[in-house]
């Protein structure tokens, strides 16, 4: 395995964010208010890692035919004489056309309070645009990277480099909803509460792990040759390729309902609080992650939402 080599450029500076926000809040009637906010954040001086022992010209472009729909996807095959040569240097990216990260978000909320009860509702929608076209190799320095350390130490191109400019992909806005409330029951001073949350699913990739001997299927789609090597004379032992652009597929929405009750009582000078909460009341088995690499285990769940959970708590103040 190649030895990890990484050093900062002498003139490297910290990344920094510039954030702008604006918000309004208005009370409609006594106890009822509405609010709205806008946020925008840009990241600058972003770090990029460059291998100083070779450059983009040492890669040859190979058109790979997607097994999903027969479309052409570009892969990058490194000159064999450069394989395993690693001298990584961190620089600041100064060209915002090639690297930038922009976030835009809107939040709206409503709050009501009346006779021992309260209710809150919120709606958030946001979008994050990432551009990382000045760095072909996968060094694991992008948010959401899921490759193992062993992969990061090799000359492995990014699986999604062909989709490096998300500003051209029509990235969708993601929506989140929240509704929560509490009410003091008219007997025994018991407070009941409930909360419902609905989150947009995380991006869902579909990847193809190509080996040196991987061949097109006999019934392959598009301009492929059945039985031919996918990447002839491939330099790395494996090449992972994203078959769908970011923003084209997501996990399902995560919906969760939680409920609870709380009772406060006193014994002499001590105050006690007894509480019972049930999380994921509907016992939803939401899939949080799954195998995204084509193969026999493709789509197999790897992590699911924690099942229904009861929590009992007691607090004493003195």
Coordinates of C-alpha atoms in Angstrom, one line a residue:
X1 CA 0.0 0.0 0.0
X2 CA 1.4 3.5 -0.9
X3 CA 2.5 5.6 2.1
X4 CA 0.3 8.5 2.9
X5 CA 2.0 11.8 2.0
X6 CA 0.4 15.1 2.7
X7 CA 1.8 18.5 3.4
X8 CA 0.4 22.0 3.4
X9 CA 1.5 24.7 0.9
X10 CA 3.6 27.4 2.6
X11 CA 0.9 30.0 1.8
X12 CA -2.2 28.1 2.8
X13 CA -4.8 29.9 4.7
X14 CA -7.9 28.9 6.7
X15 CA -11.2 28.4 5.0
X16 CA -13.9 30.9 6.0
X17 CA -17.6 31.4 5.6
X18 CA -19.6 34.5 4.9
X19 CA -23.2 34.3 6.0
X20 CA -26.1 36.6 5.4
X21 CA -29.5 36.4 7.1
X22 CA -32.7 38.3 7.4
X23 CA -35.8 37.6 9.4
X24 CA -39.2 39.0 10.4
X25 CA -41.5 38.1 13.3
X26 CA -45.1 39.3 13.8
X27 CA -47.7 38.7 16.5
X28 CA -51.1 38.3 14.8
X29 CA -53.1 38.2 18.0
X30 CA -52.2 37.8 21.6
X31 CA -50.3 34.5 21.9
X32 CA -50.1 33.8 18.2
X33 CA -47.0 34.8 16.2
X34 CA -45.5 34.1 12.8
X35 CA -41.8 34.2 11.7
X36 CA -39.8 33.9 8.6
X37 CA -36.0 33.9 8.0
X38 CA -33.6 33.6 5.0
X39 CA -30.0 32.4 5.2
X40 CA -27.2 32.3 2.7
X41 CA -23.7 31.0 3.3
X42 CA -20.7 30.9 1.1
X43 CA -17.5 29.1 1.8
X44 CA -14.2 30.6 0.6
X45 CA -10.5 29.7 0.5
X46 CA -11.6 26.1 0.3
X47 CA -8.9 23.5 0.5
X48 CA -8.0 21.4 -2.5
X49 CA -5.4 18.6 -2.6
X50 CA -3.0 18.3 -5.5
X51 CA -0.6 15.5 -6.4
X52 CA 2.5 17.3 -7.5
X53 CA 4.0 14.2 -9.2
X54 CA 1.5 14.3 -12.1
X55 CA -1.4 16.4 -13.5
X56 CA -4.6 16.0 -15.4
X57 CA -2.8 15.3 -18.7
X58 CA -1.6 12.0 -17.2
X59 CA -5.1 10.6 -17.4
X60 CA -6.8 9.3 -20.4
X61 CA -10.6 9.6 -20.8
X62 CA -12.6 6.4 -21.3
X63 CA -16.3 6.4 -22.1
X64 CA -18.1 3.9 -19.9
X65 CA -21.6 2.7 -20.9
X66 CA -23.9 2.8 -17.9
X67 CA -25.5 -0.6 -17.1
X68 CA -28.6 1.4 -15.9
X69 CA -29.7 3.2 -19.1
X70 CA -26.9 2.9 -21.7
X71 CA -25.7 6.5 -21.3
X72 CA -22.0 7.4 -21.6
X73 CA -20.1 8.3 -18.4
X74 CA -16.5 9.5 -18.5
X75 CA -13.9 7.6 -16.5
X76 CA -10.3 8.6 -16.0
X77 CA -7.5 6.0 -16.4
X78 CA -4.1 7.0 -15.0
X79 CA -0.9 6.5 -17.0
X80 CA 0.6 3.3 -15.5
X81 CA 4.0 5.0 -15.1
X82 CA 2.4 7.4 -12.5
X83 CA 0.5 4.8 -10.5
X84 CA 1.3 4.8 -6.8
X85 CA 3.2 8.1 -7.0
X86 CA 1.9 10.3 -4.3
X87 CA 3.0 13.7 -3.0
X88 CA 0.0 15.5 -1.8
X89 CA 0.0 19.2 -1.2
X90 CA -2.9 21.2 0.2
X91 CA -3.6 24.5 -1.5
X92 CA -6.4 27.1 -1.3
X93 CA -8.7 27.1 -4.2
X94 CA -8.9 30.6 -5.7
X95 CA -11.1 30.0 -8.7
X96 CA -14.8 30.0 -7.6
X97 CA -15.8 28.7 -11.0
X98 CA -14.0 25.5 -10.2
X99 CA -14.6 25.2 -6.4
X100 CA -17.3 26.7 -4.2
X101 CA -19.9 25.8 -1.7
X102 CA -23.1 27.7 -1.4
X103 CA -26.1 27.2 1.0
X104 CA -29.5 28.9 0.7
X105 CA -32.3 28.3 3.2
X106 CA -35.7 29.6 4.3
X107 CA -37.4 29.0 7.6
X108 CA -41.1 29.7 8.4
X109 CA -42.7 29.1 11.8
X110 CA -45.9 29.7 13.7
X111 CA -46.3 29.6 17.5
X112 CA -49.5 29.7 19.6
X113 CA -50.0 29.7 23.4
X114 CA -53.4 29.5 25.0
X115 CA -54.5 28.4 28.5
X116 CA -51.9 25.9 29.5
X117 CA -51.1 24.7 26.0
X118 CA -48.6 25.6 23.3
X119 CA -48.3 24.7 19.6
X120 CA -45.4 25.1 17.2
X121 CA -45.2 24.4 13.5
X122 CA -42.2 24.9 11.2
X123 CA -41.3 24.5 7.6
X124 CA -37.7 24.7 6.3
X125 CA -36.5 24.3 2.8
X126 CA -32.9 24.7 1.7
X127 CA -30.4 23.8 -1.0
X128 CA -26.7 23.2 -1.0
X129 CA -24.6 23.6 -4.2
X130 CA -21.1 22.1 -4.3
X131 CA -18.6 22.6 -7.1
X132 CA -15.3 20.7 -7.0
X133 CA -14.0 20.6 -10.5
X134 CA -10.3 21.5 -9.7
X135 CA -9.5 18.2 -8.1
X136 CA -9.8 14.9 -9.9
X137 CA -8.4 12.5 -7.3
X138 CA -10.4 11.3 -4.4
X139 CA -8.6 12.4 -1.2
X140 CA -11.6 12.3 1.1
X141 CA -11.7 16.0 1.7
X142 CA -15.3 16.6 0.6
X143 CA -18.4 16.5 2.9
X144 CA -20.2 13.2 2.7
X145 CA -17.2 11.1 1.5
X146 CA -17.8 7.4 2.1
X147 CA -14.6 5.8 0.9
X148 CA -12.2 3.9 3.2
X149 CA -8.8 5.2 4.2
X150 CA -7.1 2.5 2.0
X151 CA -8.9 4.0 -1.0
X152 CA -7.9 7.5 -0.1
X153 CA -4.2 6.7 -0.2
X154 CA -4.3 5.6 -3.9
X155 CA -4.6 7.5 -7.1
X156 CA -8.3 6.8 -7.3
X157 CA -10.4 9.4 -9.2
X158 CA -13.5 10.6 -7.6
X159 CA -16.5 8.5 -8.3
X160 CA -18.6 11.5 -9.1
X161 CA -16.1 13.8 -10.9
X162 CA -18.2 13.8 -14.0
X163 CA -20.8 15.5 -11.9
X164 CA -18.4 17.9 -10.2
X165 CA -20.5 21.1 -11.0
X166 CA -23.7 20.8 -9.1
X167 CA -24.8 24.2 -10.3
X168 CA -25.5 22.6 -13.7
X169 CA -27.5 19.7 -12.3
X170 CA -30.7 21.4 -11.1
X171 CA -30.2 20.4 -7.5
X172 CA -33.6 20.3 -5.8
X173 CA -34.8 22.1 -2.7
X174 CA -35.2 19.8 0.3
X175 CA -38.1 20.3 2.7
X176 CA -38.4 19.7 6.4
X177 CA -41.5 19.9 8.5
X178 CA -42.0 20.0 12.3
X179 CA -45.1 20.2 14.5
X180 CA -45.0 20.0 18.3
X181 CA -47.3 20.9 21.1
X182 CA -47.9 20.5 24.8
X183 CA -51.0 20.7 27.0
X184 CA -51.6 20.8 30.7
X185 CA -54.4 18.3 31.3
X186 CA -57.2 19.6 33.6
X187 CA -56.7 16.8 36.1
X188 CA -53.7 16.0 38.4
X189 CA -51.5 18.5 36.7
X190 CA -50.2 16.1 34.1
X191 CA -48.6 17.7 31.0
X192 CA -48.9 15.8 27.7
X193 CA -46.7 16.6 24.7
X194 CA -46.2 15.3 21.2
X195 CA -43.8 16.1 18.3
X196 CA -44.0 15.1 14.6
X197 CA -41.0 15.6 12.4
X198 CA -40.6 14.9 8.6
X199 CA -37.2 15.1 7.1
X200 CA -36.1 14.8 3.4
X201 CA -34.1 11.7 2.7
X202 CA -30.3 11.9 2.2
X203 CA -28.9 11.7 -1.3
X204 CA -28.9 8.1 -2.6
X205 CA -26.1 7.1 -5.0
X206 CA -25.8 4.2 -7.4
X207 CA -22.2 3.1 -7.9
X208 CA -20.5 0.6 -10.1
X209 CA -17.3 -1.0 -8.8
X210 CA -15.3 -1.8 -12.0
X211 CA -12.3 -4.2 -11.8
X212 CA -9.6 -4.8 -14.4
X213 CA -11.5 -7.9 -15.6
X214 CA -15.0 -6.4 -15.5
X215 CA -16.8 -6.9 -18.8
X216 CA -20.1 -5.7 -20.3
X217 CA -23.1 -8.0 -19.9
X218 CA -24.4 -9.9 -22.9
X219 CA -27.6 -7.8 -22.8
X220 CA -25.9 -4.5 -22.0
X221 CA -27.7 -1.3 -23.1
X222 CA -26.5 1.5 -25.3
X223 CA -23.3 1.7 -27.4
X224 CA -21.4 -1.1 -25.6
X225 CA -19.8 -4.3 -26.9
X226 CA -21.2 -7.3 -25.1
X227 CA -18.4 -9.2 -23.3
X228 CA -15.8 -6.4 -23.9
X229 CA -13.7 -5.0 -21.0
X230 CA -15.4 -2.0 -19.5
X231 CA -12.0 -0.2 -19.1
X232 CA -9.3 -1.8 -21.2
X233 CA -5.8 -1.7 -19.6
X234 CA -7.2 -0.2 -16.5
X235 CA -4.4 1.1 -14.2
X236 CA -6.0 0.9 -10.7
X237 CA -7.2 -2.5 -9.4
X238 CA -10.7 -1.1 -9.0
X239 CA -12.5 2.0 -10.2
X240 CA -15.7 3.2 -8.5
X241 CA -18.1 5.2 -10.7
X242 CA -21.3 7.0 -9.8
X243 CA -24.0 6.1 -12.4
X244 CA -26.5 8.9 -11.5
X245 CA -25.9 12.6 -10.8
X246 CA -26.3 14.0 -7.3
X247 CA -29.8 15.2 -6.7
X248 CA -31.4 12.6 -8.9
X249 CA -32.3 10.1 -6.2
X250 CA -32.8 10.3 -2.4
X251 CA -33.8 8.0 0.4
X252 CA -37.4 8.2 1.4
X253 CA -38.7 10.8 3.8
X254 CA -38.1 10.1 7.4
X255 CA -41.3 10.7 9.4
X256 CA -41.2 10.2 13.2
X257 CA -43.8 10.8 15.9
X258 CA -42.8 11.1 19.6
X259 CA -45.2 11.5 22.6
X260 CA -44.7 12.0 26.3
X261 CA -46.3 12.8 29.6
X262 CA -44.9 14.7 32.6
X263 CA -46.0 15.2 36.2
X264 CA -44.5 17.6 38.7
X265 CA -45.2 17.2 42.4
X266 CA -43.8 18.3 45.7
X267 CA -42.9 16.5 48.9
X268 CA -42.1 19.0 51.6
X269 CA -39.3 21.3 50.2
X270 CA -38.4 18.9 47.4
X271 CA -39.8 19.1 43.8
X272 CA -40.0 15.9 41.8
X273 CA -40.6 15.5 38.1
X274 CA -41.7 12.2 36.6
X275 CA -41.6 11.8 32.9
X276 CA -42.4 9.1 30.3
X277 CA -41.5 9.5 26.6
X278 CA -42.1 7.2 23.7
X279 CA -40.0 7.8 20.7
X280 CA -40.9 6.5 17.2
X281 CA -44.4 5.7 18.4
X282 CA -45.4 4.3 15.0
X283 CA -42.3 2.0 15.0
X284 CA -41.3 3.1 11.5
X285 CA -38.4 1.0 10.1
X286 CA -37.0 3.8 8.0
X287 CA -33.9 2.8 6.0
X288 CA -31.1 5.4 6.8
X289 CA -28.5 3.8 4.6
X290 CA -28.2 0.9 2.2
X291 CA -25.7 -0.8 -0.1
X292 CA -25.3 1.5 -3.2
X293 CA -22.9 -0.6 -5.2
X294 CA -24.3 -2.7 -8.0
X295 CA -24.1 -6.4 -7.2
X296 CA -26.0 -9.2 -5.4
X297 CA -26.4 -7.1 -2.2
X298 CA -27.4 -3.9 -4.0
X299 CA -30.1 -2.1 -2.1
X300 CA -29.6 -4.1 1.1
X301 CA -30.3 -2.0 4.2
X302 CA -27.2 -1.2 6.3
X303 CA -28.8 1.0 9.0
X304 CA -32.4 1.6 10.0
X305 CA -34.1 4.0 12.4
X306 CA -34.1 2.9 16.0
X307 CA -37.3 1.0 16.8
X308 CA -40.0 2.3 19.3
X309 CA -38.3 3.3 22.5
X310 CA -39.7 4.0 26.0
X311 CA -37.8 6.3 28.3
X312 CA -38.7 6.8 31.9
X313 CA -37.1 9.6 33.9
X314 CA -37.2 11.1 37.4
X315 CA -35.8 14.4 38.5
X316 CA -35.5 15.9 42.0
X317 CA -34.8 19.5 42.8
X318 CA -33.8 20.7 46.2

